[in-house]
Amino acid sequence: KKFPQMRPLIVFLKYFLLQRGLHETFTGGMGSYLLCTVVLHFIQSHPSVKNSKSYSATSLGHLIFDFFKYYGTEFRYDFEGITVSDGGSTFRKSERGYGGRGGKGGKKGGGVQLCIESPLDPQVDLGAACFRMPLLKNLFNHAFHCLCHLFVTRGSAEASMLCPLLLDPLHLVITTRHRLMAEQPVALPGLFQSTEPVANNTPDAKEMNEAVEPPDKRSRTGNDSSADKTAT
């Protein structure tokens, strides 16, 4: 409730990492809990939160741009750590026992290594398992420069600034969920329901359609237009 922009920002970043295979902690990526903590620290430290009117007027696009800029170019992974307790702040790793051999979380110091103090247990470093942080930092840096390029080139108003450089709209996860949302009845009154098909003329979409709804089911439900025409 305090940070309403946090949820859609996390959803976007989750898709962003998922499409690159960096969304799970056990593979060295950034899992959901770690991502939520990373986003929370970013919002806590964002200049707009100092003024409620400024924060409410800050668009999600602005936050995405600043997120990539912060974690891709500004944050000092080599000696700074993060805590989200008491409003959030950064600290020097050496002052809290992080960064050295045998330190908290068992991580070694130096290089690009994310250090986040757990809000539930200050002795736990949530970032210790994210051993692919150098790759993630480069990814955030690249995304930041992609957005900068789009700003400079001044594309048309209809052109998306997220696809295809940051997100692939034809990714199976996105197309499947879009199709399910379009087929499901509206769960809440007033909720927008899209009826537009998603790239049905692409091979990936055709394969997905067959996997989600077999031909025999389409003929039973009346969705197979060719079968209906033959029958008539």
mmCIF file of C-alpha atoms in Angstrom:
data_model
loop_
_atom_site.group_PDB
_atom_site.id
_atom_site.type_symbol
_atom_site.label_atom_id
_atom_site.label_comp_id
_atom_site.label_asym_id
_atom_site.label_seq_id
_atom_site.Cartn_x
_atom_site.Cartn_y
_atom_site.Cartn_z
ATOM 1 C CA LYS A 1 0.000 0.000 0.000
ATOM 2 C CA LYS A 2 2.835 2.380 0.750
ATOM 3 C CA PHE A 3 4.569 1.707 -2.585
ATOM 4 C CA PRO A 4 1.851 0.870 -5.178
ATOM 5 C CA GLN A 5 4.340 1.010 -8.064
ATOM 6 C CA MET A 6 6.360 -1.803 -6.544
ATOM 7 C CA ARG A 7 4.109 -4.648 -7.725
ATOM 8 C CA PRO A 8 4.005 -3.874 -11.490
ATOM 9 C CA LEU A 9 7.723 -3.086 -11.400
ATOM 10 C CA ILE A 10 8.441 -6.512 -9.919
ATOM 11 C CA VAL A 11 6.208 -8.226 -12.500
ATOM 12 C CA PHE A 12 8.064 -6.546 -15.362
ATOM 13 C CA LEU A 13 11.495 -7.377 -13.922
ATOM 14 C CA LYS A 14 10.415 -10.965 -13.260
ATOM 15 C CA TYR A 15 9.539 -11.395 -16.939
ATOM 16 C CA PHE A 16 12.729 -9.577 -17.911
ATOM 17 C CA LEU A 17 14.862 -12.026 -15.906
ATOM 18 C CA LEU A 18 12.796 -15.095 -16.809
ATOM 19 C CA GLN A 19 13.329 -14.594 -20.540
ATOM 20 C CA ARG A 20 17.086 -14.626 -19.890
ATOM 21 C CA GLY A 21 17.172 -17.591 -17.492
ATOM 22 C CA LEU A 22 18.227 -15.427 -14.538
ATOM 23 C CA HIS A 23 15.066 -15.643 -12.416
ATOM 24 C CA GLU A 24 16.001 -18.453 -10.043
ATOM 25 C CA THR A 25 18.373 -18.328 -7.098
ATOM 26 C CA PHE A 26 19.610 -21.916 -7.324
ATOM 27 C CA THR A 27 21.052 -21.182 -10.766
ATOM 28 C CA GLY A 28 22.786 -18.039 -9.492
ATOM 29 C CA GLY A 29 20.090 -15.653 -10.661
ATOM 30 C CA MET A 30 17.715 -13.394 -8.744
ATOM 31 C CA GLY A 31 14.796 -15.237 -7.176
ATOM 32 C CA SER A 32 11.460 -13.698 -6.227
ATOM 33 C CA TYR A 33 12.295 -12.865 -2.600
ATOM 34 C CA LEU A 34 15.651 -11.368 -3.503
ATOM 35 C CA LEU A 35 14.094 -9.410 -6.382
ATOM 36 C CA CYS A 36 11.395 -8.009 -4.094
ATOM 37 C CA THR A 37 14.058 -6.847 -1.649
ATOM 38 C CA VAL A 38 16.146 -5.308 -4.432
ATOM 39 C CA VAL A 39 13.130 -3.412 -5.789
ATOM 40 C CA LEU A 40 12.076 -2.309 -2.306
ATOM 41 C CA HIS A 41 15.509 -0.801 -1.639
ATOM 42 C CA PHE A 42 15.443 0.962 -4.994
ATOM 43 C CA ILE A 43 12.055 2.545 -4.285
ATOM 44 C CA GLN A 44 13.055 3.458 -0.733
ATOM 45 C CA SER A 45 16.093 5.318 -2.049
ATOM 46 C CA HIS A 46 14.377 6.904 -5.064
ATOM 47 C CA PRO A 47 14.264 10.732 -4.883
ATOM 48 C CA SER A 48 10.515 10.794 -5.601
ATOM 49 C CA VAL A 49 9.570 9.129 -2.289
ATOM 50 C CA LYS A 50 10.577 12.266 -0.406
ATOM 51 C CA ASN A 51 7.494 13.973 -1.817
ATOM 52 C CA SER A 52 4.144 12.165 -2.046
ATOM 53 C CA LYS A 53 2.943 14.227 -5.025
ATOM 54 C CA SER A 54 6.190 13.637 -6.877
ATOM 55 C CA TYR A 55 6.025 9.890 -6.192
ATOM 56 C CA SER A 56 2.413 9.555 -7.373
ATOM 57 C CA ALA A 57 3.326 11.445 -10.557
ATOM 58 C CA THR A 58 6.381 9.286 -11.298
ATOM 59 C CA SER A 59 5.535 6.864 -14.109
ATOM 60 C CA LEU A 60 6.463 3.194 -14.183
ATOM 61 C CA GLY A 61 8.618 3.889 -17.239
ATOM 62 C CA HIS A 62 10.573 6.447 -15.246
ATOM 63 C CA LEU A 63 11.093 3.921 -12.433
ATOM 64 C CA ILE A 64 12.210 1.185 -14.839
ATOM 65 C CA PHE A 65 14.719 3.555 -16.412
ATOM 66 C CA ASP A 66 16.050 4.625 -12.999
ATOM 67 C CA PHE A 67 16.182 1.016 -11.766
ATOM 68 C CA PHE A 68 18.439 -0.066 -14.614
ATOM 69 C CA LYS A 69 20.544 3.061 -14.173
ATOM 70 C CA TYR A 70 20.926 2.522 -10.418
ATOM 71 C CA TYR A 71 21.838 -1.169 -10.443
ATOM 72 C CA GLY A 72 23.608 -1.041 -13.794
ATOM 73 C CA THR A 73 25.858 2.010 -13.361
ATOM 74 C CA GLU A 74 25.581 3.668 -9.947
ATOM 75 C CA PHE A 75 25.492 1.083 -7.162
ATOM 76 C CA ARG A 76 28.920 0.158 -5.745
ATOM 77 C CA TYR A 77 28.817 -3.614 -5.415
ATOM 78 C CA ASP A 78 32.437 -3.818 -4.283
ATOM 79 C CA PHE A 79 32.013 -2.207 -0.867
ATOM 80 C CA GLU A 80 28.322 -1.265 -0.360
ATOM 81 C CA GLY A 81 25.635 -3.401 1.231
ATOM 82 C CA ILE A 82 21.870 -2.941 1.396
ATOM 83 C CA THR A 83 19.346 -3.028 4.216
ATOM 84 C CA VAL A 84 15.609 -2.384 3.842
ATOM 85 C CA SER A 85 14.944 -2.117 7.581
ATOM 86 C CA ASP A 86 13.979 1.220 9.138
ATOM 87 C CA GLY A 87 13.262 2.894 5.829
ATOM 88 C CA GLY A 88 16.210 1.376 3.995
ATOM 89 C CA SER A 89 19.813 2.477 3.549
ATOM 90 C CA THR A 90 23.230 1.336 2.395
ATOM 91 C CA PHE A 91 26.244 0.477 4.539
ATOM 92 C CA ARG A 92 29.875 -0.427 4.119
ATOM 93 C CA LYS A 93 30.307 -4.198 3.999
ATOM 94 C CA SER A 94 33.413 -4.121 6.181
ATOM 95 C CA GLU A 95 31.548 -2.355 8.983
ATOM 96 C CA ARG A 96 29.094 -5.237 9.415
ATOM 97 C CA GLY A 97 31.389 -8.156 8.793
ATOM 98 C CA TYR A 98 30.489 -8.717 5.163
ATOM 99 C CA GLY A 99 33.007 -8.983 2.391
ATOM 100 C CA GLY A 100 35.796 -10.926 4.024
ATOM 101 C CA ARG A 101 36.575 -14.615 4.148
ATOM 102 C CA GLY A 102 34.345 -16.321 6.660
ATOM 103 C CA GLY A 103 32.054 -13.274 6.833
ATOM 104 C CA LYS A 104 28.268 -13.355 7.082
ATOM 105 C CA GLY A 105 26.699 -15.578 4.482
ATOM 106 C CA GLY A 106 30.082 -17.220 3.770
ATOM 107 C CA LYS A 107 30.807 -14.979 0.795
ATOM 108 C CA LYS A 108 34.129 -13.606 -0.329
ATOM 109 C CA GLY A 109 34.749 -9.926 -0.829
ATOM 110 C CA GLY A 110 35.743 -8.031 -3.920
ATOM 111 C CA GLY A 111 34.230 -7.808 -7.350
ATOM 112 C CA VAL A 112 30.579 -7.491 -8.285
ATOM 113 C CA GLN A 113 28.721 -9.244 -5.491
ATOM 114 C CA LEU A 114 25.299 -8.214 -4.217
ATOM 115 C CA CYS A 115 25.065 -7.895 -0.444
ATOM 116 C CA ILE A 116 21.594 -7.527 1.117
ATOM 117 C CA GLU A 117 20.907 -7.866 4.802
ATOM 118 C CA SER A 118 17.851 -10.042 5.415
ATOM 119 C CA PRO A 119 14.992 -8.076 7.018
ATOM 120 C CA LEU A 120 14.119 -11.201 9.037
ATOM 121 C CA ASP A 121 17.645 -12.078 10.195
ATOM 122 C CA PRO A 122 20.457 -9.486 10.013
ATOM 123 C CA GLN A 123 23.003 -12.312 10.117
ATOM 124 C CA VAL A 124 21.863 -13.612 6.719
ATOM 125 C CA ASP A 125 23.089 -12.151 3.428
ATOM 126 C CA LEU A 126 20.347 -12.642 0.833
ATOM 127 C CA GLY A 127 22.674 -11.752 -2.025
ATOM 128 C CA ALA A 128 25.250 -14.425 -1.227
ATOM 129 C CA ALA A 129 23.536 -17.034 -3.430
ATOM 130 C CA CYS A 130 23.348 -14.697 -6.435
ATOM 131 C CA PHE A 131 26.715 -15.746 -7.882
ATOM 132 C CA ARG A 132 25.809 -14.498 -11.369
ATOM 133 C CA MET A 133 25.570 -10.905 -10.190
ATOM 134 C CA PRO A 134 28.330 -9.735 -12.588
ATOM 135 C CA LEU A 135 26.166 -10.921 -15.480
ATOM 136 C CA LEU A 136 23.085 -9.301 -13.976
ATOM 137 C CA LYS A 137 24.904 -6.001 -13.527
ATOM 138 C CA ASN A 138 25.976 -6.045 -17.174
ATOM 139 C CA LEU A 139 22.415 -6.913 -18.161
ATOM 140 C CA PHE A 140 21.001 -3.962 -16.208
ATOM 141 C CA ASN A 141 23.656 -1.707 -17.710
ATOM 142 C CA HIS A 142 22.800 -2.889 -21.223
ATOM 143 C CA ALA A 143 19.060 -2.339 -20.613
ATOM 144 C CA PHE A 144 19.792 1.178 -19.381
ATOM 145 C CA HIS A 145 21.734 2.020 -22.548
ATOM 146 C CA CYS A 146 19.005 0.458 -24.729
ATOM 147 C CA LEU A 147 16.485 2.865 -23.209
ATOM 148 C CA CYS A 148 18.932 5.750 -23.614
ATOM 149 C CA HIS A 149 19.281 4.848 -27.286
ATOM 150 C CA LEU A 150 15.514 4.886 -27.741
ATOM 151 C CA PHE A 151 15.310 8.300 -26.101
ATOM 152 C CA VAL A 152 17.985 9.724 -28.387
ATOM 153 C CA THR A 153 16.605 8.242 -31.598
ATOM 154 C CA ARG A 154 13.104 9.537 -30.777
ATOM 155 C CA GLY A 155 11.068 6.686 -32.195
ATOM 156 C CA SER A 156 7.426 7.015 -33.154
ATOM 157 C CA ALA A 157 4.804 7.367 -30.440
ATOM 158 C CA GLU A 158 3.336 3.977 -31.390
ATOM 159 C CA ALA A 159 6.665 2.144 -31.007
ATOM 160 C CA SER A 160 7.167 0.207 -27.788
ATOM 161 C CA MET A 161 10.167 1.085 -25.638
ATOM 162 C CA LEU A 162 10.109 -2.342 -23.990
ATOM 163 C CA CYS A 163 9.665 -4.692 -26.940
ATOM 164 C CA PRO A 164 11.640 -6.233 -28.429
ATOM 165 C CA LEU A 165 14.835 -4.867 -26.817
ATOM 166 C CA LEU A 166 13.828 -5.652 -23.223
ATOM 167 C CA LEU A 167 10.929 -8.093 -23.547
ATOM 168 C CA ASP A 168 9.964 -10.597 -26.242
ATOM 169 C CA PRO A 169 6.177 -10.274 -26.698
ATOM 170 C CA LEU A 170 6.066 -13.672 -28.427
ATOM 171 C CA HIS A 171 7.700 -15.486 -25.521
ATOM 172 C CA LEU A 172 5.612 -18.566 -24.666
ATOM 173 C CA VAL A 173 4.956 -17.424 -21.084
ATOM 174 C CA ILE A 174 3.538 -14.085 -22.226
ATOM 175 C CA THR A 175 1.460 -15.430 -25.130
ATOM 176 C CA THR A 176 0.011 -18.279 -23.062
ATOM 177 C CA ARG A 177 -1.034 -15.995 -20.225
ATOM 178 C CA HIS A 178 -2.470 -13.461 -22.660
ATOM 179 C CA ARG A 179 -4.550 -16.216 -24.271
ATOM 180 C CA LEU A 180 -5.784 -17.512 -20.924
ATOM 181 C CA MET A 181 -6.755 -14.010 -19.808
ATOM 182 C CA ALA A 182 -8.657 -13.495 -23.053
ATOM 183 C CA GLU A 183 -10.534 -16.804 -22.729
ATOM 184 C CA GLN A 184 -11.364 -16.564 -19.025
ATOM 185 C CA PRO A 185 -14.481 -14.711 -17.874
ATOM 186 C CA VAL A 186 -13.885 -11.387 -16.193
ATOM 187 C CA ALA A 187 -13.114 -12.141 -12.529
ATOM 188 C CA LEU A 188 -13.824 -8.666 -11.194
ATOM 189 C CA PRO A 189 -16.408 -6.120 -12.346
ATOM 190 C CA GLY A 190 -14.831 -3.399 -14.433
ATOM 191 C CA LEU A 191 -11.671 -5.420 -15.176
ATOM 192 C CA PHE A 192 -10.469 -4.914 -18.740
ATOM 193 C CA GLN A 193 -10.562 -8.082 -20.817
ATOM 194 C CA SER A 194 -8.552 -8.152 -24.011
ATOM 195 C CA THR A 195 -10.108 -9.919 -26.985
ATOM 196 C CA GLU A 196 -7.295 -9.234 -29.437
ATOM 197 C CA PRO A 197 -5.352 -12.332 -30.563
ATOM 198 C CA VAL A 198 -1.605 -12.361 -30.030
ATOM 199 C CA ALA A 199 0.306 -12.933 -33.265
ATOM 200 C CA ASN A 200 -1.851 -15.895 -34.317
ATOM 201 C CA ASN A 201 -0.117 -16.014 -37.693
ATOM 202 C CA THR A 202 3.263 -16.915 -36.232
ATOM 203 C CA PRO A 203 4.496 -20.538 -36.060
ATOM 204 C CA ASP A 204 5.048 -20.277 -32.306
ATOM 205 C CA ALA A 205 1.492 -19.055 -31.771
ATOM 206 C CA LYS A 206 0.054 -21.881 -33.894
ATOM 207 C CA GLU A 207 1.980 -24.475 -31.935
ATOM 208 C CA MET A 208 0.856 -22.884 -28.686
ATOM 209 C CA ASN A 209 -2.796 -22.869 -29.813
ATOM 210 C CA GLU A 210 -2.671 -26.580 -30.609
ATOM 211 C CA ALA A 211 -0.998 -27.330 -27.266
ATOM 212 C CA VAL A 212 -3.501 -25.300 -25.255
ATOM 213 C CA GLU A 213 -6.642 -26.370 -27.137
ATOM 214 C CA PRO A 214 -6.481 -29.650 -29.124
ATOM 215 C CA PRO A 215 -8.352 -29.859 -32.463
ATOM 216 C CA ASP A 216 -11.006 -32.246 -31.099
ATOM 217 C CA LYS A 217 -11.805 -29.819 -28.285
ATOM 218 C CA ARG A 218 -12.012 -26.891 -30.702
ATOM 219 C CA SER A 219 -14.528 -28.802 -32.809
ATOM 220 C CA ARG A 220 -16.646 -29.604 -29.709
ATOM 221 C CA THR A 221 -16.634 -26.025 -28.471
ATOM 222 C CA GLY A 222 -17.317 -24.527 -31.869
ATOM 223 C CA ASN A 223 -13.957 -22.770 -32.149
ATOM 224 C CA ASP A 224 -12.873 -24.744 -35.208
ATOM 225 C CA SER A 225 -14.409 -22.661 -37.978
ATOM 226 C CA SER A 226 -13.307 -25.048 -40.714
ATOM 227 C CA ALA A 227 -15.100 -27.964 -39.089
ATOM 228 C CA ASP A 228 -18.281 -25.916 -38.764
ATOM 229 C CA LYS A 229 -18.199 -24.878 -42.421
ATOM 230 C CA THR A 230 -17.720 -28.503 -43.505
ATOM 231 C CA ALA A 231 -20.607 -29.652 -41.359
ATOM 232 C CA THR A 232 -22.933 -27.033 -42.810
#
